[in-house]
Amino acid sequence: MTMIPFLDLKTQYFSIKDEIDQAVLEVLGSSKYALGPAVEKFEEEFAEFQGVKYAVAVNSGTSALHASLLAAGVGEDCEVITVSMTFIATVAAISYVGARPVFVDIEESSFNIDPSKIEAQITPRTKAIIPVHLHGQAADMDPILEIAERHNLTVIEDAAQAHGAEYNGKRVGGIGHIGSFSFYPGKNLGAYGEGGIVTTNNADHANYVRLLRDWGQKKKYHHDILAYNYRMDSIQGAVLGVKLKYLEDWTEIRRNHALQYSTALDKAGISRSVEVLGCRHVYHVYSVFHPNRQQLQKTLQDEEIHSGMHYPIPVHLQKPYQGLGYSAGSLPVSEKFAREQLSLPMFPELTKAQIGKVSDVVCGWVG
Ligand SMILES: Cc1ncc(COP(=O)(O)O)c(C=O)c1O
């Protein structure tokens, strides 16, 4: 029996090793190790890929969110509407600027923020909405933007899991006022270390993020604002520049993998990830849902198939957020998702035989 990993970054590296090694060696020989030409080139290429005017590279998706919120003028006494079914970084960034996270439940269809529940949460303190394109599927951006416009709110898209995902033909991250991406290694576009980027068409926002990421300096040792060291490493810029060229191919392969899973799993009738009409899902995560997912995970494990949960505890029930006044039952759809979701192996280098094996085990378990 051969093990099927949840994620395999090594095989992908070896498939592009020569190009990556050369790009990294060029950086090593250039003596420019933070920001610099490799990062600038990647910023230009990513902005073009996204169809936005500006892309400002930073050192993680978390710092991209933090800088985006600061650029949007969100601070103490402000409220930011987002989801609880996300990785904690989305919410932590809101806390970093001293604002209060306000949670809206997710839709059953897309597992993203439910636009019909947003307006009831808006108060005079609300400054921004952060929709998260969970697992690689776009949130329903049109109604979100309409609400934001009516209430003069900034929309910051958390596209950390959704490089290349589309909503009505537009790439996510370029639909709201600001987009935020992570390049953590396991992401659909992953660095060989940490990385993130902020995308926008707004020159003021882009310039402010540029200041925030490098100590507030336009000129060396002249610090205009209180800022941070959120600079991207040059090596990551070079790696991402190489990998960006392959992203579309890898995304299409992920989508084919998802189709193979869905076709097989539908025979067993287990609920699974569904692509919403008009959205291009990029399957950062492929899910199945079952009230007894713990037992399903154990059955897979017995067959040496690794799986994951994204995420087993929604943020409103995590310890740092217990003071906000939410409790079990506050966000029923998010909580059910947290109880029932299981992530199956999903990465471009997965083989058809491996997907077949995983599907057989899941279908056999469902019976
Ligand atoms: C939805 C979401 N937001 C933000 C982040 C934070 O990104 P990073 O790990 O690069 O700081 C992640 C990464 O895991 C994420 O999945």
XYZ file of C-alpha atoms and ligand atoms in Angstrom:
383
model
C 0.000 0.000 0.000
C 1.486 3.339 -0.953
C 0.716 6.414 1.045
C -1.302 9.216 -0.599
C -0.244 12.555 0.882
C -2.608 15.446 1.447
C -0.135 17.742 -0.292
C 3.179 17.100 -2.067
C 5.312 20.165 -2.736
C 8.464 18.220 -3.561
C 7.200 16.654 -6.807
C 6.209 20.082 -8.100
C 9.635 21.493 -7.232
C 11.364 18.711 -9.160
C 9.139 19.351 -12.189
C 10.466 22.941 -12.465
C 13.775 22.495 -10.630
C 16.093 23.817 -13.343
C 14.194 27.078 -13.758
C 13.769 27.602 -10.027
C 17.396 26.829 -9.251
C 18.587 29.224 -11.915
C 16.284 32.014 -10.694
C 17.418 31.522 -7.091
C 21.092 31.389 -8.070
C 20.693 34.653 -9.977
C 19.377 36.306 -6.820
C 22.194 34.850 -4.739
C 24.724 36.269 -7.182
C 23.018 39.650 -7.367
C 23.640 40.720 -3.741
C 20.083 42.134 -3.635
C 18.239 39.948 -1.152
C 15.239 41.950 0.063
C 12.743 43.525 -2.414
C 14.870 44.477 -5.462
C 14.468 43.637 -9.173
C 13.154 40.070 -8.719
C 10.319 41.307 -6.495
C 9.569 44.306 -8.738
C 9.347 42.044 -11.771
C 7.007 39.680 -9.966
C 4.829 42.599 -8.815
C 4.423 43.728 -12.413
C 3.618 40.223 -13.622
C 1.127 39.576 -10.825
C -0.618 42.917 -11.416
C -0.964 41.973 -15.082
C -2.222 38.499 -14.205
C -4.808 40.076 -11.919
C -5.745 42.846 -14.316
C -5.077 45.530 -11.699
C -2.886 48.606 -11.787
C -0.837 47.904 -8.664
C 0.529 44.907 -6.802
C 2.689 45.431 -3.710
C 4.553 42.364 -2.464
C 4.903 41.743 1.263
C 6.212 38.949 3.450
C 2.966 37.065 4.218
C -0.752 36.965 3.592
C -1.262 38.137 7.148
C 0.848 41.257 6.619
C -1.000 41.830 3.320
C -4.304 41.873 5.226
C -2.883 44.039 8.017
C -1.457 46.577 5.562
C -4.718 46.547 3.542
C -6.760 47.409 6.621
C -4.356 50.213 7.562
C -4.461 51.542 3.996
C -8.270 51.550 4.194
C -8.013 53.696 7.328
C -9.420 51.020 9.644
C -8.359 51.450 13.260
C -9.596 51.585 16.840
C -13.326 52.011 17.387
C -13.989 50.588 13.922
C -15.853 47.408 13.073
C -15.021 45.082 10.198
C -17.491 42.533 8.859
C -16.107 39.142 7.901
C -16.674 35.413 8.298
C -15.833 33.087 11.128
C -15.265 30.173 8.745
C -11.774 31.190 7.664
C -8.187 30.783 8.716
C -7.664 32.847 11.870
C -5.318 35.306 10.091
C -8.290 37.064 8.439
C -9.671 37.961 11.836
C -6.312 38.473 13.561
C -5.474 41.237 11.071
C -8.648 43.058 12.136
C -7.556 42.744 15.765
C -4.039 44.021 14.946
C -5.448 47.406 13.870
C -7.539 47.588 17.048
C -10.864 47.104 15.264
C -13.659 44.728 16.235
C -14.437 41.730 14.027
C -18.143 41.268 13.344
C -19.057 37.848 12.003
C -21.636 37.030 9.355
C -22.636 33.424 8.696
C -21.819 31.661 5.419
C -24.118 30.477 2.618
C -24.875 26.749 2.330
C -24.222 26.941 -1.409
C -20.758 28.508 -1.603
C -19.590 28.400 2.031
C -18.700 32.057 1.652
C -20.130 35.127 3.389
C -23.922 35.312 3.042
C -24.580 38.751 1.500
C -28.209 38.699 2.675
C -27.001 38.756 6.285
C -24.470 41.583 6.001
C -26.654 44.658 6.225
C -28.147 43.704 9.600
C -24.613 43.852 11.051
C -23.699 47.321 9.781
C -23.385 50.047 12.425
C -21.992 53.598 12.257
C -18.614 52.061 13.229
C -18.451 49.636 10.313
C -15.587 50.582 7.998
C -14.875 47.529 5.874
C -16.027 44.109 4.722
C -13.570 41.254 4.220
C -15.101 38.506 2.091
C -12.915 35.388 2.063
C -12.878 33.314 -1.118
C -12.828 30.107 0.876
C -11.102 27.035 -0.557
C -10.709 28.779 -3.928
C -14.336 29.681 -4.662
C -15.338 33.321 -5.121
C -17.667 34.988 -2.637
C -20.767 36.593 -4.171
C -19.127 39.937 -4.876
C -21.905 41.904 -6.662
C -24.269 42.216 -3.673
C -21.278 42.758 -1.358
C -20.082 45.683 -3.474
C -23.592 47.134 -3.669
C -23.932 47.076 0.110
C -20.447 48.542 0.506
C -21.267 51.375 -1.850
C -24.522 52.181 -0.051
C -22.731 52.372 3.298
C -19.417 53.775 2.107
C -17.381 50.742 3.165
C -14.085 49.419 1.813
C -14.137 45.869 0.471
C -10.905 43.966 1.100
C -10.939 40.558 -0.574
C -9.084 37.836 1.284
C -7.961 35.850 -1.751
C -5.279 33.879 0.123
C -6.792 30.593 -1.102
C -8.037 31.736 -4.484
C -5.263 32.678 -6.954
C -6.855 32.608 -10.394
C -10.423 32.116 -9.146
C -13.043 34.083 -11.042
C -16.385 35.718 -10.383
C -18.411 36.436 -13.534
C -15.216 36.350 -15.579
C -13.189 38.638 -13.278
C -10.278 37.434 -11.210
C -10.871 37.652 -7.474
C -8.595 40.057 -5.642
C -9.260 42.667 -8.330
C -13.000 43.054 -7.798
C -13.197 44.879 -4.454
C -11.192 47.971 -3.473
C -8.205 45.969 -2.236
C -7.151 42.340 -2.688
C -4.928 40.365 -0.377
C -3.091 37.134 -1.252
C -0.874 34.672 0.579
C 1.997 32.769 -1.010
C 2.476 30.378 1.885
C 4.093 27.250 0.348
C 0.931 25.125 0.244
C -1.163 27.775 -1.500
C -2.116 27.391 -5.195
C 0.700 29.842 -5.914
C 3.199 29.146 -3.168
C 6.642 30.559 -2.433
C 9.515 28.511 -1.014
C 9.090 30.398 2.224
C 6.629 33.095 3.284
C 5.053 35.718 1.033
C 1.975 37.779 0.293
C 0.778 40.600 -1.945
C -1.730 43.458 -1.962
C -3.519 44.251 -5.227
C -5.514 47.390 -6.012
C -6.428 49.946 -8.656
C -6.175 52.736 -6.108
C -2.818 54.559 -6.244
C -3.187 55.968 -2.709
C -3.774 52.535 -1.249
C -0.841 51.064 -3.182
C 1.508 53.854 -2.119
C 0.453 53.558 1.505
C 1.054 49.790 1.523
C 4.467 50.417 -0.072
C 5.303 52.758 2.806
C 3.924 50.363 5.428
C 6.008 47.431 4.220
C 9.340 49.268 4.374
C 9.474 51.395 7.515
C 7.529 54.289 6.070
C 10.468 55.377 3.934
C 10.336 56.943 0.513
C 13.868 58.097 1.118
C 16.322 56.088 3.216
C 16.101 56.948 6.962
C 13.254 59.417 6.373
C 10.291 57.741 8.064
C 6.979 59.340 7.126
C 4.668 57.040 9.089
C 4.897 54.385 11.779
C 5.444 51.303 9.658
C 6.743 47.741 9.552
C 9.276 45.429 8.028
C 6.920 43.563 5.704
C 9.385 43.349 2.794
C 9.320 40.306 0.515
C 12.605 38.380 0.161
C 14.135 38.612 -3.310
C 14.408 34.820 -3.484
C 10.640 34.515 -2.999
C 10.032 37.100 -5.728
C 12.212 35.064 -8.095
C 10.525 31.756 -7.184
C 7.043 33.243 -7.553
C 7.973 34.764 -10.912
C 8.831 31.289 -12.224
C 5.788 29.614 -10.661
C 3.278 32.231 -11.860
C 3.867 31.057 -15.443
C 2.578 27.599 -14.494
C -0.366 28.697 -12.344
C -3.022 28.498 -15.060
C -1.933 24.976 -16.066
C -1.879 23.858 -12.440
C -5.327 25.391 -11.890
C -6.783 23.523 -14.869
C -5.296 20.283 -13.542
C -6.847 20.965 -10.098
C -10.200 21.557 -11.805
C -9.890 18.239 -13.682
C -9.011 16.477 -10.430
C -12.124 18.005 -8.825
C -14.250 16.780 -11.730
C -12.858 13.260 -11.346
C -13.580 13.306 -7.596
C -17.089 14.734 -8.067
C -18.049 12.229 -10.779
C -16.927 9.319 -8.623
C -18.321 10.613 -5.318
C -21.745 11.427 -6.742
C -22.294 7.686 -7.184
C -22.158 7.395 -3.385
C -24.257 10.507 -2.864
C -21.902 12.139 -0.340
C -22.032 15.935 -0.320
C -18.949 17.593 -1.703
C -17.453 20.844 -3.030
C -19.680 22.401 -5.690
C -18.745 25.104 -8.180
C -21.211 27.987 -8.033
C -22.580 29.078 -11.434
C -20.526 31.949 -12.867
C -17.572 31.235 -10.575
C -14.346 29.547 -11.513
C -13.389 27.444 -8.500
C -9.631 26.853 -8.213
C -9.936 24.029 -5.674
C -7.308 25.032 -3.172
C -9.282 22.587 -1.041
C -11.647 19.850 -2.225
C -14.170 18.942 0.475
C -16.598 16.228 1.360
C -19.147 16.689 4.148
C -20.462 14.083 6.549
C -21.763 14.194 10.145
C -19.387 11.338 10.906
C -16.332 12.798 9.191
C -14.028 11.670 12.045
C -14.761 8.063 11.165
C -14.303 8.770 7.461
C -10.929 10.326 8.217
C -9.926 7.248 10.232
C -10.999 4.940 7.379
C -8.880 6.967 4.941
C -5.970 6.960 7.384
C -6.187 3.148 7.667
C -5.640 3.115 3.878
C -2.701 5.533 4.279
C -4.641 8.391 2.700
C -4.027 11.727 4.394
C -6.868 14.224 4.744
C -7.427 17.529 6.554
C -10.044 19.827 8.071
C -10.394 23.456 6.988
C -11.437 24.442 9.595
C -12.596 22.333 12.563
C -13.213 25.273 14.931
C -14.721 28.479 13.539
C -12.921 31.633 14.654
C -15.785 32.893 16.858
C -15.299 29.804 19.041
C -11.495 30.140 19.231
C -10.037 31.240 22.586
C -8.789 34.730 21.586
C -12.291 35.651 20.381
C -14.362 34.391 23.272
C -14.842 37.919 24.598
C -16.781 39.098 21.535
C -20.115 37.732 22.714
C -20.520 34.855 20.269
C -21.156 31.305 21.439
C -21.982 27.879 20.025
C -25.116 28.330 17.927
C -24.374 31.969 16.952
C -23.374 31.055 13.392
C -25.107 27.742 12.632
C -23.991 27.250 9.014
C -20.325 27.946 9.857
C -20.532 25.625 12.847
C -22.107 22.773 10.857
C -19.415 23.220 8.201
C -16.741 23.028 10.927
C -18.273 19.785 12.251
C -18.720 18.018 8.912
C -16.039 19.202 6.456
C -13.149 16.940 5.424
C -10.489 17.937 2.874
C -9.332 15.231 0.455
C -5.844 15.182 -1.119
C -5.645 17.968 -3.730
C -2.566 19.172 -5.562
C -1.755 19.262 -9.278
C 0.708 16.364 -9.184
C -1.867 13.954 -7.748
C -2.417 11.094 -10.226
C -5.691 9.835 -11.652
C -5.008 6.488 -9.984
C -4.577 8.201 -6.604
C -7.846 10.140 -7.005
C -9.523 6.881 -8.034
C -8.209 5.168 -4.927
C -9.327 7.982 -2.584
C -12.772 8.067 -4.217
C -13.138 4.278 -3.926
C -12.341 4.381 -0.221
C -14.805 7.228 0.405
C -17.557 5.547 -1.658
C -16.902 2.181 0.010
C -17.222 3.825 3.426
C -20.461 5.588 2.535
C -21.743 2.175 1.352
C -7.967 32.750 4.175
C -6.573 33.077 4.628
N -6.281 34.341 4.986
C -5.039 34.686 5.366
C -4.020 33.780 5.433
C -2.683 34.196 5.945
O -1.648 34.012 5.051
P -0.164 33.762 5.561
O -0.098 32.403 6.151
O 0.654 33.901 4.314
O 0.157 34.819 6.552
C -4.270 32.464 5.043
C -3.169 31.481 5.031
O -3.158 30.444 5.550
C -5.581 32.085 4.642
O -5.876 30.829 4.292
